[in-house]
Coordinates of C-alpha atoms in Angstrom, one line a residue:
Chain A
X1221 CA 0.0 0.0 0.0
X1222 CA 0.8 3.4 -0.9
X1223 CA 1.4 5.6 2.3
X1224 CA 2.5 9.3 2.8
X1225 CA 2.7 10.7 6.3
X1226 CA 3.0 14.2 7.5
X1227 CA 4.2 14.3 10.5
X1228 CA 3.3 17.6 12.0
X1229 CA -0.4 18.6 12.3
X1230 CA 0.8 22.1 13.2
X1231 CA 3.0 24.7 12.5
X1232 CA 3.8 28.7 13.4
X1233 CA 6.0 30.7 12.1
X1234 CA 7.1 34.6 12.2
X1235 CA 6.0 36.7 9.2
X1236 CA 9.9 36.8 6.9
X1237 CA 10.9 33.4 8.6
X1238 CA 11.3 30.6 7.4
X1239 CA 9.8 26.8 8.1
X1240 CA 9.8 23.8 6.7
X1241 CA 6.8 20.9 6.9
X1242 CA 8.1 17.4 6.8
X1243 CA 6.6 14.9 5.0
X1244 CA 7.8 11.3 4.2
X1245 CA 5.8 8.1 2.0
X1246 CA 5.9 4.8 1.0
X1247 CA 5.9 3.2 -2.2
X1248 CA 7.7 0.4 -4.7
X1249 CA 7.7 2.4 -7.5
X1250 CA 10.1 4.1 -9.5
X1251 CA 8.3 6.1 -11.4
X1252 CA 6.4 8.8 -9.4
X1253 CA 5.8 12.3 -9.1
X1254 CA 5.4 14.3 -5.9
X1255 CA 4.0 17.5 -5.0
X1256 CA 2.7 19.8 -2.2
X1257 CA -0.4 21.7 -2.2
X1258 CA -2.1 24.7 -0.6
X1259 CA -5.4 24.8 0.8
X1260 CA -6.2 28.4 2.0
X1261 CA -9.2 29.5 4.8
X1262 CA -11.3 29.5 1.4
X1263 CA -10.8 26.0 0.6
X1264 CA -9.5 26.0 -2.9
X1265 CA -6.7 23.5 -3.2
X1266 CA -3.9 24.5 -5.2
X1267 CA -0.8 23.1 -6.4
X1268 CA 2.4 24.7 -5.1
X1269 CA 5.0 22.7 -6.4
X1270 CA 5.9 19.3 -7.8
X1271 CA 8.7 17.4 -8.1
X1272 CA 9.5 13.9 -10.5
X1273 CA 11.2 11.0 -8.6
X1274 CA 13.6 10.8 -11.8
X1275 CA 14.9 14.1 -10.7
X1276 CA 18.0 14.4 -8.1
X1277 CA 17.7 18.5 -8.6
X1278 CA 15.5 20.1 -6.2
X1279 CA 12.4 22.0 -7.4
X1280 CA 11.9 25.5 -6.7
X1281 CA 9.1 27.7 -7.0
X1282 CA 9.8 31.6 -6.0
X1283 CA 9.8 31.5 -1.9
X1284 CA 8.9 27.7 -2.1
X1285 CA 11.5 24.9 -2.2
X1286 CA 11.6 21.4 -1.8
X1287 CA 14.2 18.9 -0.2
X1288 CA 13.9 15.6 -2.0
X1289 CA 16.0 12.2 -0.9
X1290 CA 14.2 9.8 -2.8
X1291 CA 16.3 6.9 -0.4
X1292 CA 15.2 8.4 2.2
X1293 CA 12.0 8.8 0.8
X1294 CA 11.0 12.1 2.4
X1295 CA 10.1 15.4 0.6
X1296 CA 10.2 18.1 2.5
X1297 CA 8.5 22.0 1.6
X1298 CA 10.5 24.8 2.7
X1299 CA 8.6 28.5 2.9
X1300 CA 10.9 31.2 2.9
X1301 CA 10.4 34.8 4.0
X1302 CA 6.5 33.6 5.0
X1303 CA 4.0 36.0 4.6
X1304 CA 0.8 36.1 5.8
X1305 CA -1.1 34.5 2.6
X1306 CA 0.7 31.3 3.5
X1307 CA -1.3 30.7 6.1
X1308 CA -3.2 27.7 5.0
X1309 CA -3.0 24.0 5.3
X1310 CA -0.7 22.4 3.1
X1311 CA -1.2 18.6 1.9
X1312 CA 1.9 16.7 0.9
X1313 CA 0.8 14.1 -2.0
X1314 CA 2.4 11.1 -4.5
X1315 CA 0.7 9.7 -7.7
X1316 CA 2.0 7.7 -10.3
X1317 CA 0.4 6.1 -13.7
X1318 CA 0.2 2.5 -12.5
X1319 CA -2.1 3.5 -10.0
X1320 CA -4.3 5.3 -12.4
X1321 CA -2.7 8.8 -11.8
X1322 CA -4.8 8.9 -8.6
X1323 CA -3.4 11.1 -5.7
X1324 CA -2.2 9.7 -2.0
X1325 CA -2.3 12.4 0.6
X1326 CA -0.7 13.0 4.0
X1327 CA -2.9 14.4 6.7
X1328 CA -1.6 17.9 6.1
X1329 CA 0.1 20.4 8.1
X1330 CA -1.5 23.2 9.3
X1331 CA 0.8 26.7 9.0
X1332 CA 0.7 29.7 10.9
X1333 CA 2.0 33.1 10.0
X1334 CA 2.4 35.2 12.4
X1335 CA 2.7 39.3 12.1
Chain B
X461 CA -7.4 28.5 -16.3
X462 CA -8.8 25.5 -15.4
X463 CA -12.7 25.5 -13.4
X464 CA -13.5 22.5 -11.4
X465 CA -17.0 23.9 -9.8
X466 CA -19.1 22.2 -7.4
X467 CA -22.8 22.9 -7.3
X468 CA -22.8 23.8 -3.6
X469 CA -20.8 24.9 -1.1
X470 CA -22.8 24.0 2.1
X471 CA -25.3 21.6 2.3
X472 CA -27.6 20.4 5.4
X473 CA -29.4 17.3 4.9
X474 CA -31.2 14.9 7.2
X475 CA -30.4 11.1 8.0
X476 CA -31.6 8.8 5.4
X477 CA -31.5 11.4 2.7
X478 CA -30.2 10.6 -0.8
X479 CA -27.7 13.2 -1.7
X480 CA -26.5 14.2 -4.7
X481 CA -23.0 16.2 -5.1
X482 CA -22.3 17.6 -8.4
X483 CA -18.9 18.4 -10.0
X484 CA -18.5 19.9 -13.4
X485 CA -15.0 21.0 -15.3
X486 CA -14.5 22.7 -18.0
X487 CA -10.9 21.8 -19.0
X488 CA -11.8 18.1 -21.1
X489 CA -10.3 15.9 -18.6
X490 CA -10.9 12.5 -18.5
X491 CA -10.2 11.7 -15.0
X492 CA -12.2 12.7 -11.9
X493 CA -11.8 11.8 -8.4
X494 CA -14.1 12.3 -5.3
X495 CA -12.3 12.7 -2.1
X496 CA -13.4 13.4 1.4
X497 CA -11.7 15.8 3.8
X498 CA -11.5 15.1 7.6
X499 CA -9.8 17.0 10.1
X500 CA -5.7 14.5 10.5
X501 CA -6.7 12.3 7.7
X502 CA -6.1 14.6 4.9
X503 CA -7.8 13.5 2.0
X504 CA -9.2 9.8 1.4
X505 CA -10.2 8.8 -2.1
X506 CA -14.2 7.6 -2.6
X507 CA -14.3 7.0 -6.2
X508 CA -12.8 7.8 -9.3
X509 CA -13.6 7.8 -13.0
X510 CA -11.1 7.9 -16.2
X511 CA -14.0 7.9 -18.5
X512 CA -17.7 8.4 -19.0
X513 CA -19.5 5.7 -17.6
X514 CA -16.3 4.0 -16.0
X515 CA -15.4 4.2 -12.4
X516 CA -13.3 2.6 -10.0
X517 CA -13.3 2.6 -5.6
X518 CA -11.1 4.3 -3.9
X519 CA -9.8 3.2 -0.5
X520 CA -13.7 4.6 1.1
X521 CA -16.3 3.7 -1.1
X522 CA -18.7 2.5 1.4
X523 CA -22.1 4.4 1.3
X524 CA -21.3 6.3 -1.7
X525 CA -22.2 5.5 -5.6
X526 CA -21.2 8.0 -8.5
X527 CA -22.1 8.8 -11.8
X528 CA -20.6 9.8 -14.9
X529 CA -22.9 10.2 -18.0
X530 CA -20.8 13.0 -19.9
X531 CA -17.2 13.7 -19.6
X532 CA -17.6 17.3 -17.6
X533 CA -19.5 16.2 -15.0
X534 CA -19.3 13.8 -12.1
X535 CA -21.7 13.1 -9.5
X536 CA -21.1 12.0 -6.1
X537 CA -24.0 10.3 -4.6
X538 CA -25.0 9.1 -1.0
X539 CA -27.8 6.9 -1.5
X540 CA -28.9 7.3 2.6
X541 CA -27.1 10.1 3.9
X542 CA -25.7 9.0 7.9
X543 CA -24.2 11.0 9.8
X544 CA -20.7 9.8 9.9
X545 CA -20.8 11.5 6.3
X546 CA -20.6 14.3 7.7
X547 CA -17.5 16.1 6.1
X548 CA -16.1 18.1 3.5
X549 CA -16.0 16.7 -0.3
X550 CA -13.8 18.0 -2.9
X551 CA -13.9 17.0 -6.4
X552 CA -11.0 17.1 -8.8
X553 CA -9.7 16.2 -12.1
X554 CA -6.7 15.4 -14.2
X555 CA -5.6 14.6 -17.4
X556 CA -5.1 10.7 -18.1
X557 CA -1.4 11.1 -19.6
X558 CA -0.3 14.6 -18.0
X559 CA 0.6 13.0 -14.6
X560 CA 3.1 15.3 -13.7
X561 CA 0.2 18.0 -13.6
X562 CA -1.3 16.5 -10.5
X563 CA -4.8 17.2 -10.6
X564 CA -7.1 21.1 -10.2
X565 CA -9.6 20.6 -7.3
X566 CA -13.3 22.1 -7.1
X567 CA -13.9 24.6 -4.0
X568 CA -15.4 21.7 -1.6
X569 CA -18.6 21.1 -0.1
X570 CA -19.0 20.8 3.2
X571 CA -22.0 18.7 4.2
X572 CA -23.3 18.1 7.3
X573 CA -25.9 15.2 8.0
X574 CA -28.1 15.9 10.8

């Protein structure tokens, strides 16, 4: 069975900090792709950024940056210099075609931004 | 951009109601997927769909049916509503090919079954 775990139901941080949310999974596959997504008060889930397992280099998206060690198999999201829109809670999440391109999420992380 | 809408965004229903939940997208995908939201269990998968009239369980498809007649629209159903439904359900969809896309979710309904 396909598994990902997030290990942190909640997070704070300072507005300009940084954090990271942890987030680990487990699969037999080699051929996956990973991502993190945002769901804000309204509800609206949307993608952040993703990242292929085929891929050692680490994807980045403006103030949002992952730490992938597929061995390992953890992918972490970092937020840097948070702002206040970031407050949200943010869903870690695998798929991969064998499965039918369906999605396996973690039980999220709730973030904090602080003023 | 891409529109995943859901026909409601709050509903209240009574036990032993049949339920419908509506999902529509306007981007020509072919696969849809139910989930359901619950407060430390992120999002569970009910059903999916990769074509009209096909569908497949997800790892929760007890007490729920769904329906796909045309390609935009997928309908979550709840043939006797109970209220350990209660919850919030989002619907999503993908492309079958474009996996590294992930997949553009609808706004969510929360529904509560009193």
């Amino acid at each position: 069975a396909q598994t990902v775990t997030q290990s942190q139901p909640e997070m704070s941080v300072q507005e300009a900090e940084t954090v990271t949310l942890s987030c680990t999974y487990d699969t037999s596959e080699n051929n996956y792709y990973l991502f993190w997504y945002k769901q804000p008060p309204s509800r609206q889930m949307i993608l952040v950024i993703r990242q292929e397992a085929y891929k050692q280099q680490n994807a980045t998206e403006n103030r949002f940056s992952v730490n992938f060690q597929k061995a390992a198999k953890s992918f972490s999201l970092k937020i840097s210099d948070s702002q206040l829109g970031d407050t949200a809670m943010y869903f870690c999440a695998f798929i991969f075609k064998a499965a039918g391109n369906k999605l396996t999420f973690g039980g999220g992380t709730r973030v904090l931004v602080k003023p | 951009d891409v529109k995943v809408t859901q026909s409601s965004r709050y509903l209240v229903k009574r036990t032993g109601e049949k339920v419908f939940l509506e999902c529509v997208q306007d981007m020509d995908h072919e696969n849809m997927f139910w989930y359901r939201q619950d407060p430390g269990l992120g999002l569970r998968l009910i059903y999916f769909s990769y074509d009209v009239k096909m569908k497949e369980k997800g790892d929760i498809p007890e007490g729920y049916s769904v329906s796909r007649e045309k390609k935009e629209r997928f309908s979550l159903i709840l043939e006797s509503a109970s209220t350990n439904q209660t919850s919030m359900y989002l619907c999503a969809s993908s492309f079958q090919t474009a996996t590294a896309s992930g997949a553009f979710f609808g706004q969510g309904t929360r529904l509560t079954v009193v």
